[in-house]
Short mmCIF file of C-alpha atoms in Angstrom, two decimals:
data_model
loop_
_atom_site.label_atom_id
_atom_site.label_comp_id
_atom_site.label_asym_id
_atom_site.label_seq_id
_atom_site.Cartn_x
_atom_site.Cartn_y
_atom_site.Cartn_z
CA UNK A 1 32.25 -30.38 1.14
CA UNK A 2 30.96 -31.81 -2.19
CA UNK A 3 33.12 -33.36 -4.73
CA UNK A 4 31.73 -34.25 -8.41
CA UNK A 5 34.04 -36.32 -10.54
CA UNK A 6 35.75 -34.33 -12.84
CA UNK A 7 35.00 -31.18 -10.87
CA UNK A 8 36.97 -29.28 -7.95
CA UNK A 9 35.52 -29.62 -4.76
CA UNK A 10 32.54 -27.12 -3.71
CA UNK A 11 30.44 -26.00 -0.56
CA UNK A 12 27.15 -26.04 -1.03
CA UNK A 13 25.06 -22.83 0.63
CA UNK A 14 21.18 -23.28 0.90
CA UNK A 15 19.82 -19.94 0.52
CA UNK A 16 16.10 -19.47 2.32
CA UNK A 17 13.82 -16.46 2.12
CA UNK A 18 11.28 -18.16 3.58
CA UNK A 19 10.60 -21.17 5.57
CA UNK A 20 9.49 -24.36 3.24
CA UNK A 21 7.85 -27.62 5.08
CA UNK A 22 7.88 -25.08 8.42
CA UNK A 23 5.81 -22.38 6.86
CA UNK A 24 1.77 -22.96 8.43
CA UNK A 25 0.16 -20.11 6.68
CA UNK A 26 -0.47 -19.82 2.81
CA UNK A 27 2.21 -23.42 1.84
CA UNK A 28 3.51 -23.64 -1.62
CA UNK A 29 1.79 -27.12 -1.81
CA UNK A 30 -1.15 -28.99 -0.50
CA UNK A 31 0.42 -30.19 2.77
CA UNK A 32 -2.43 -32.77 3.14
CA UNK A 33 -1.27 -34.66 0.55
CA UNK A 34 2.54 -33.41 0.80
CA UNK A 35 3.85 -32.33 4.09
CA UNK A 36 5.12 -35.66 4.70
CA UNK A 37 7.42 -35.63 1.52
CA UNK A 38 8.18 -31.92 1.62
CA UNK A 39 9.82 -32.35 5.64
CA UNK A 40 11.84 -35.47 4.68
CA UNK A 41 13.25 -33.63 1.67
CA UNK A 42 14.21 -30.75 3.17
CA UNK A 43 15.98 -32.78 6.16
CA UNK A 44 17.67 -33.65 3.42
CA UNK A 45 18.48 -30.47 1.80
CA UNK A 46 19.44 -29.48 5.16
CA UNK A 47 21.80 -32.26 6.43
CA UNK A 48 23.96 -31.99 2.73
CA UNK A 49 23.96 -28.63 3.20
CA UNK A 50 27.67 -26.82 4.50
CA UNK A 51 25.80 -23.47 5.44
CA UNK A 52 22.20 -22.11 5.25
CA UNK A 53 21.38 -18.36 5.21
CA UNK A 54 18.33 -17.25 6.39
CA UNK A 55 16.90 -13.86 6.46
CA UNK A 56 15.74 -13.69 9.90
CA UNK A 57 17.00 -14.78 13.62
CA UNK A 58 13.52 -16.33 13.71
CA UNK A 59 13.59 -17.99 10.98
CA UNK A 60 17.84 -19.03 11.90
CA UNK A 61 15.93 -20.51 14.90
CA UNK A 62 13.21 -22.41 13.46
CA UNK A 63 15.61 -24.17 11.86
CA UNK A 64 17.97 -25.28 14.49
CA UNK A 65 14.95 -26.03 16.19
CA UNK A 66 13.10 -28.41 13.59
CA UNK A 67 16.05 -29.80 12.00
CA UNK A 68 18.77 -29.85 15.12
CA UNK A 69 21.37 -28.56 13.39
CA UNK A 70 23.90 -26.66 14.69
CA UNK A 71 23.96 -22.90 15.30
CA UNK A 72 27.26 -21.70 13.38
CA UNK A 73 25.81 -23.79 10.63
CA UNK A 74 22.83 -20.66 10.03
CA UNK A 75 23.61 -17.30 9.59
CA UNK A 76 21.36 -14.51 9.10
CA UNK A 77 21.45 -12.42 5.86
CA UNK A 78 19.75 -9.20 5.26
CA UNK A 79 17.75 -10.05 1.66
CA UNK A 80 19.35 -8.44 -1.45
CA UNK A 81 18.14 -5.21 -2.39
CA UNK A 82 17.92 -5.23 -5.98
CA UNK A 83 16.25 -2.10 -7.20
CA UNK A 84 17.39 0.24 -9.49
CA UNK A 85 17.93 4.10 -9.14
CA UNK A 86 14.17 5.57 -8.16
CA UNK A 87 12.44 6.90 -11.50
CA UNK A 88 11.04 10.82 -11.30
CA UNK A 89 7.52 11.35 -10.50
CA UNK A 90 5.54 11.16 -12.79
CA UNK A 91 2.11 12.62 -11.23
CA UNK A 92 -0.76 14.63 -12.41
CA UNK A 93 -3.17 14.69 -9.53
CA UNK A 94 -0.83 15.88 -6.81
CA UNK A 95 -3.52 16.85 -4.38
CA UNK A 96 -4.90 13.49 -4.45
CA UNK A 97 -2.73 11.98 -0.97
CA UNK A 98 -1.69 8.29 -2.29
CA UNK A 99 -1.12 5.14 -0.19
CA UNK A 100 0.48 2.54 -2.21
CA UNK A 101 0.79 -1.05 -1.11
CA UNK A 102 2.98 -3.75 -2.94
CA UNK A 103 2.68 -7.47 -2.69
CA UNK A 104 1.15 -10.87 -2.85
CA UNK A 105 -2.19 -10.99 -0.44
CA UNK A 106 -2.83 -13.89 2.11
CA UNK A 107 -6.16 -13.89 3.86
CA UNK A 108 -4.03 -16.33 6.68
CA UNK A 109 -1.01 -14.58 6.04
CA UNK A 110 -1.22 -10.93 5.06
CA UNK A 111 -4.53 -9.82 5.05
CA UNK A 112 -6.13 -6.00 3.81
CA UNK A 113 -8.88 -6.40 6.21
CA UNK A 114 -7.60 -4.03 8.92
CA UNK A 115 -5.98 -1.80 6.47
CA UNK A 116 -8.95 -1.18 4.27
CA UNK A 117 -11.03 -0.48 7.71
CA UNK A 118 -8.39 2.33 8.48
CA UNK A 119 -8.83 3.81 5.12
CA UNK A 120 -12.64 3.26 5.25
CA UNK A 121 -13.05 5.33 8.64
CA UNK A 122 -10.32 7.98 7.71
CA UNK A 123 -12.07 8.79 4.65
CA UNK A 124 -15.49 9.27 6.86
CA UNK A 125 -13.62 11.58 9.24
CA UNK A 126 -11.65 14.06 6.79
CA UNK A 127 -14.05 13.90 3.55
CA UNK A 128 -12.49 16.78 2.27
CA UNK A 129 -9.27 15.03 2.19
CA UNK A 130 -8.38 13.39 -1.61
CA UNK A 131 -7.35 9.88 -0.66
CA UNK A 132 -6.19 6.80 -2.22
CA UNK A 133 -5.20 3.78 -1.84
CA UNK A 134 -3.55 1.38 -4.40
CA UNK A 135 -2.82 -2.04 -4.21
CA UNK A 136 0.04 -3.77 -6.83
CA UNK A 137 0.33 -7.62 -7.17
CA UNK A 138 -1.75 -11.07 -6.53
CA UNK A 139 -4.91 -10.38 -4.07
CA UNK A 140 -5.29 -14.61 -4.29
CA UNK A 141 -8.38 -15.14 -1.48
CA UNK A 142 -8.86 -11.90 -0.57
CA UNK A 143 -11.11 -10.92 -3.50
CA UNK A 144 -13.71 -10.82 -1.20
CA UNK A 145 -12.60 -9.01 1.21
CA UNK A 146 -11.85 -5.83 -1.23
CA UNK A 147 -15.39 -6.40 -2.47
CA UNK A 148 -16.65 -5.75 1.05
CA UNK A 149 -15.47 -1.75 0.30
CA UNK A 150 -16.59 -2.18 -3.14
CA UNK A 151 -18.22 1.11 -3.36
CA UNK A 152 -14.58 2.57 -2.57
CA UNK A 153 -13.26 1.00 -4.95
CA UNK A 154 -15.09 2.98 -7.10
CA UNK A 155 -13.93 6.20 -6.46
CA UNK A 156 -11.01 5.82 -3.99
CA UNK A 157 -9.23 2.39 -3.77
CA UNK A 158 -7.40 0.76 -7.04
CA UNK A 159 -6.61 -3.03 -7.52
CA UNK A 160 -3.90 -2.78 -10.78
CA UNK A 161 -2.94 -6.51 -9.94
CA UNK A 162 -0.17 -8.11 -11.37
CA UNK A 163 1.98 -5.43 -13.56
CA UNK A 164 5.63 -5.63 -14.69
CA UNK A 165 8.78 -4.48 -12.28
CA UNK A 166 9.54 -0.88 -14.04
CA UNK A 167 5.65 -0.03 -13.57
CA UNK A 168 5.62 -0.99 -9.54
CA UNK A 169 9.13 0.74 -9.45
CA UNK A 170 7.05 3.92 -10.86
CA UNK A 171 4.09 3.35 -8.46
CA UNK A 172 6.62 3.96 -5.70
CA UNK A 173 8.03 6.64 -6.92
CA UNK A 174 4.63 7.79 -7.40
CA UNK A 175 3.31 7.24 -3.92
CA UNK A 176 3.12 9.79 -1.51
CA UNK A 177 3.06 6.11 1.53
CA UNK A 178 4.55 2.89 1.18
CA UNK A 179 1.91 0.61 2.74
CA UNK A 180 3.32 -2.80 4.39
CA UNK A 181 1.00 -5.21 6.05
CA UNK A 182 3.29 -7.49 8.34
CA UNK A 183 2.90 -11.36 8.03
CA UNK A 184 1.07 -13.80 10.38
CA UNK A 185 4.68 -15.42 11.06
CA UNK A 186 7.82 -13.96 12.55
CA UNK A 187 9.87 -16.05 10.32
CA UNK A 188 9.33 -14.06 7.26
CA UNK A 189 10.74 -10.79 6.32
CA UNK A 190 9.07 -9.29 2.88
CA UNK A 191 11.80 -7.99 0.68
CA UNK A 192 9.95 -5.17 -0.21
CA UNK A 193 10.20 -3.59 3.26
CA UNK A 194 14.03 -2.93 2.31
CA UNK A 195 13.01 -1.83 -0.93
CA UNK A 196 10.57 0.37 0.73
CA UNK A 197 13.03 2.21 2.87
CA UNK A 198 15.53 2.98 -0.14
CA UNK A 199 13.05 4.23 -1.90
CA UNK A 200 12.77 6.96 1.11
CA UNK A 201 9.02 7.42 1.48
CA UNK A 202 7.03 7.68 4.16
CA UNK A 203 5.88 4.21 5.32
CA UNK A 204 3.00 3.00 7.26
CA UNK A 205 3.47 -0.76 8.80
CA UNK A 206 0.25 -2.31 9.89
CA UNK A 207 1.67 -5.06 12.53
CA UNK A 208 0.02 -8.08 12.91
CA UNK A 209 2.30 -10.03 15.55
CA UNK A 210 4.54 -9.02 18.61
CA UNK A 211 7.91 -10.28 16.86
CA UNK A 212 6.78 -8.04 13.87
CA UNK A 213 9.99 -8.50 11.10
CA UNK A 214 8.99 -5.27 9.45
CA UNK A 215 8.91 -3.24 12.42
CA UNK A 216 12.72 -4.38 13.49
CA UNK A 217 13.71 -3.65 10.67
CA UNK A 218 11.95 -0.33 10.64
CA UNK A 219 13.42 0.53 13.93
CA UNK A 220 15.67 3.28 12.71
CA UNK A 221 13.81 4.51 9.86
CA UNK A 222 12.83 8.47 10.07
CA UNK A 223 9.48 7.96 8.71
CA UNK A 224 7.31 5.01 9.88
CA UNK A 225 4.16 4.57 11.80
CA UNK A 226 3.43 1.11 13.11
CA UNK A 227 -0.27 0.76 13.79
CA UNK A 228 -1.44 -2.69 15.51
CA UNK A 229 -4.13 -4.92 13.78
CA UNK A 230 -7.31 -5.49 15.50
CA UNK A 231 -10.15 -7.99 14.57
CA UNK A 232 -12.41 -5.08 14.72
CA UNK A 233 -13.05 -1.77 13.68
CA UNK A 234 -10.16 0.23 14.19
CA UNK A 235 -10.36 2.86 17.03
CA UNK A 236 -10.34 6.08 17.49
CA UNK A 237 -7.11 6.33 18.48
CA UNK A 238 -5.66 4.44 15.56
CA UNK A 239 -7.63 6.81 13.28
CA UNK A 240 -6.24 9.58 15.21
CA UNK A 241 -2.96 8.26 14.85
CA UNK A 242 -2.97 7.70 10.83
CA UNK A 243 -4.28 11.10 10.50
CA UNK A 244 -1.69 12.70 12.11
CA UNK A 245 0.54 10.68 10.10
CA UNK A 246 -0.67 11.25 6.79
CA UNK A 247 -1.43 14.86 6.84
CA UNK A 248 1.90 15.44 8.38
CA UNK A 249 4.05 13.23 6.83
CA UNK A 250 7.59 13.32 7.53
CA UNK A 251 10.56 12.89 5.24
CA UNK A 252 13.50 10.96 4.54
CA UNK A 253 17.14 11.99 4.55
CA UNK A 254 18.69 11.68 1.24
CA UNK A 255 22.03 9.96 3.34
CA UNK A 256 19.83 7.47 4.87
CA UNK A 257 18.35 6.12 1.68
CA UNK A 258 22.22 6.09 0.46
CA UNK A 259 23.28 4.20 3.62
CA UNK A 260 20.15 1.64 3.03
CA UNK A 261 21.17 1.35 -0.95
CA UNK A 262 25.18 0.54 0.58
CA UNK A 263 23.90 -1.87 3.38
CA UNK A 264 21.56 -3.95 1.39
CA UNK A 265 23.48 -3.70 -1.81
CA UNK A 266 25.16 -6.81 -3.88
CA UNK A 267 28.66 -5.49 -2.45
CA UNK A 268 28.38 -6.15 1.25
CA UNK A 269 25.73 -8.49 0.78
CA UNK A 270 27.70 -11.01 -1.55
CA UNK A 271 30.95 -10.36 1.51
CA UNK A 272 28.28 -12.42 3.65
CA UNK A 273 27.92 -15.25 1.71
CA UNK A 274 31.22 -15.54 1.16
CA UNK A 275 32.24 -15.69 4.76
CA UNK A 276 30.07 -18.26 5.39
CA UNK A 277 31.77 -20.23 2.59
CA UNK A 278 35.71 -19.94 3.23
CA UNK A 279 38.36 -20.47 2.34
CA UNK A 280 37.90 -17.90 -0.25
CA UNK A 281 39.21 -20.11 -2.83
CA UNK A 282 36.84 -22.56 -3.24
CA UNK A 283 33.65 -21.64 -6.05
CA UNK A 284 30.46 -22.02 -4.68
CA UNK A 285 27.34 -23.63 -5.81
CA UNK A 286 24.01 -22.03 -4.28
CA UNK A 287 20.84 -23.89 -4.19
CA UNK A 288 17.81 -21.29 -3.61
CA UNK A 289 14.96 -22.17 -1.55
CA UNK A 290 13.14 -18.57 -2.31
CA UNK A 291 9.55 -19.23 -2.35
CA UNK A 292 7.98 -15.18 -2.77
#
């Protein structure tokens, strides 16, 4: 419990997307110079804090782990889906099959590799298939891994980069897939993959790790494939796989996009913080660690 003079007495919650002085691949900071500072002010963080939220059990765990704290001091909260009613389509090349990825790119973290060696050999097996494949948001140090397919990019993959929230919002509604490639960590669940299934299209997960986030949280969903990364060339099996995927997609029930909108939604999201924070009379002051 805090207390500020002249104020009524508060809990402070710690909210945390995503690990801080814990997280290996792509750090918000130079840890050379600053992973000494950034652990001893988080310890800090955490020991003031009355409750953390976290988004996943790994990441609940790392935690308890790295800082010893105790176990009903973490709880694990879904993240907040915050996206507004899905826009109409708004297509004019409706034979053209698109795959649209959104997010930041990692070349340690979340890398295109393996997904742009899928698209590469599906386009060389169907080449009368009209394919694309669209990526929204940072590529950071993967530039040069996209320029490795640069003669796709001509014709067949599209790098739009940064772009404002109602034009990624359009490029889903757009998309015929919802590409998600899964992080190098288990302690990070991308946001977008809830976004993603209330949009209700079909979705294909390209897992990097065994204690793939995504593909837990994908578990139910009517419309997934979850292919496995390999260093190499994909095989044929994988190809095989995608194919039958994408030129037989399956579709979404209008009630389970409802039921995603009502289970990640402010109402029975903000309920969760709240327990965490009783009694209910007390105001709370939140402190978010959010780093993506």
């Amino acid at each position: 419990m805090r207390t500020v003079a002249g104020a009524p007495s508060v809990k402070w919650l710690v909210d945390i997307s995503d690990p801080y002085s814990g997280l290996k691949a792509a750090p918000p900071y130079n840890r050379l110079f600053y992973g000494w500072l950034s652990l001893h002010i988080e310890r800090k963080v955490i020991a003031g804090a009355d409750a953390i939220s976290v988004t996943t059990e790994s990441t609940a765990q790392l935690y308890r782990n790295q800082f010893s704290i105790s176990k009903n001091k973490v709880r694990v909260i879904p993240p907040l889906m915050s996206l507004p009613k899905t826009p109409q389509r708004t297509r004019y090349n409706d034979d053209n099959l698109q795959l649209v990825f959104i997010g930041t790119l990692y070349r340690t973290l979340r890398s295109p590799r393996f997904l742009l060696a899928c698209f590469s050999e599906l386009k060389a097996a169907y080449p009368q298939k009209k394919l694309e494949l669209h990526f929204y948001g940072s590529v950071n140090d993967c530039g040069e891994e996209l320029q490795t397919y640069s003669e796709m990019m001509r014709e067949s993959v599209f790098i739009h980069g940064l772009v404002p929230r109602s034009v990624v919002h359009q490029a889903m509604a757009n998309a015929d897939v919802l590409v998600n490639i899964g992080n190098d960590s288990d302690a990070q669940l991308a946001s977008k993959v809830v976004e993603y299934m209330a949009v209700g299209k079909p979705i294909l997960n390209i897992v990097s790790i065994a204690k793939d986030t995504a593909s837990e949280a994908l578990s139910d969903y009517p419309a997934v494939l979850n292919l496995q990364r390999s260093d190499g060339s994909p095989s044929q099996k994988i190809i095989d796989e995608l194919a039958g995927f994408l030129f037989a997609l399956p579709t979404v029930p209008i009630q389970y996009t409802d039921s995603v909108r009502k289970r990640y939604g402010p109402e029975l999201i903000s309920l969760q913080y709240a327990e965490m924070l009783e009694p209910d009379d007390v105001p709370l002051a939140v402190n978010d660690l959010s780093l993506q």
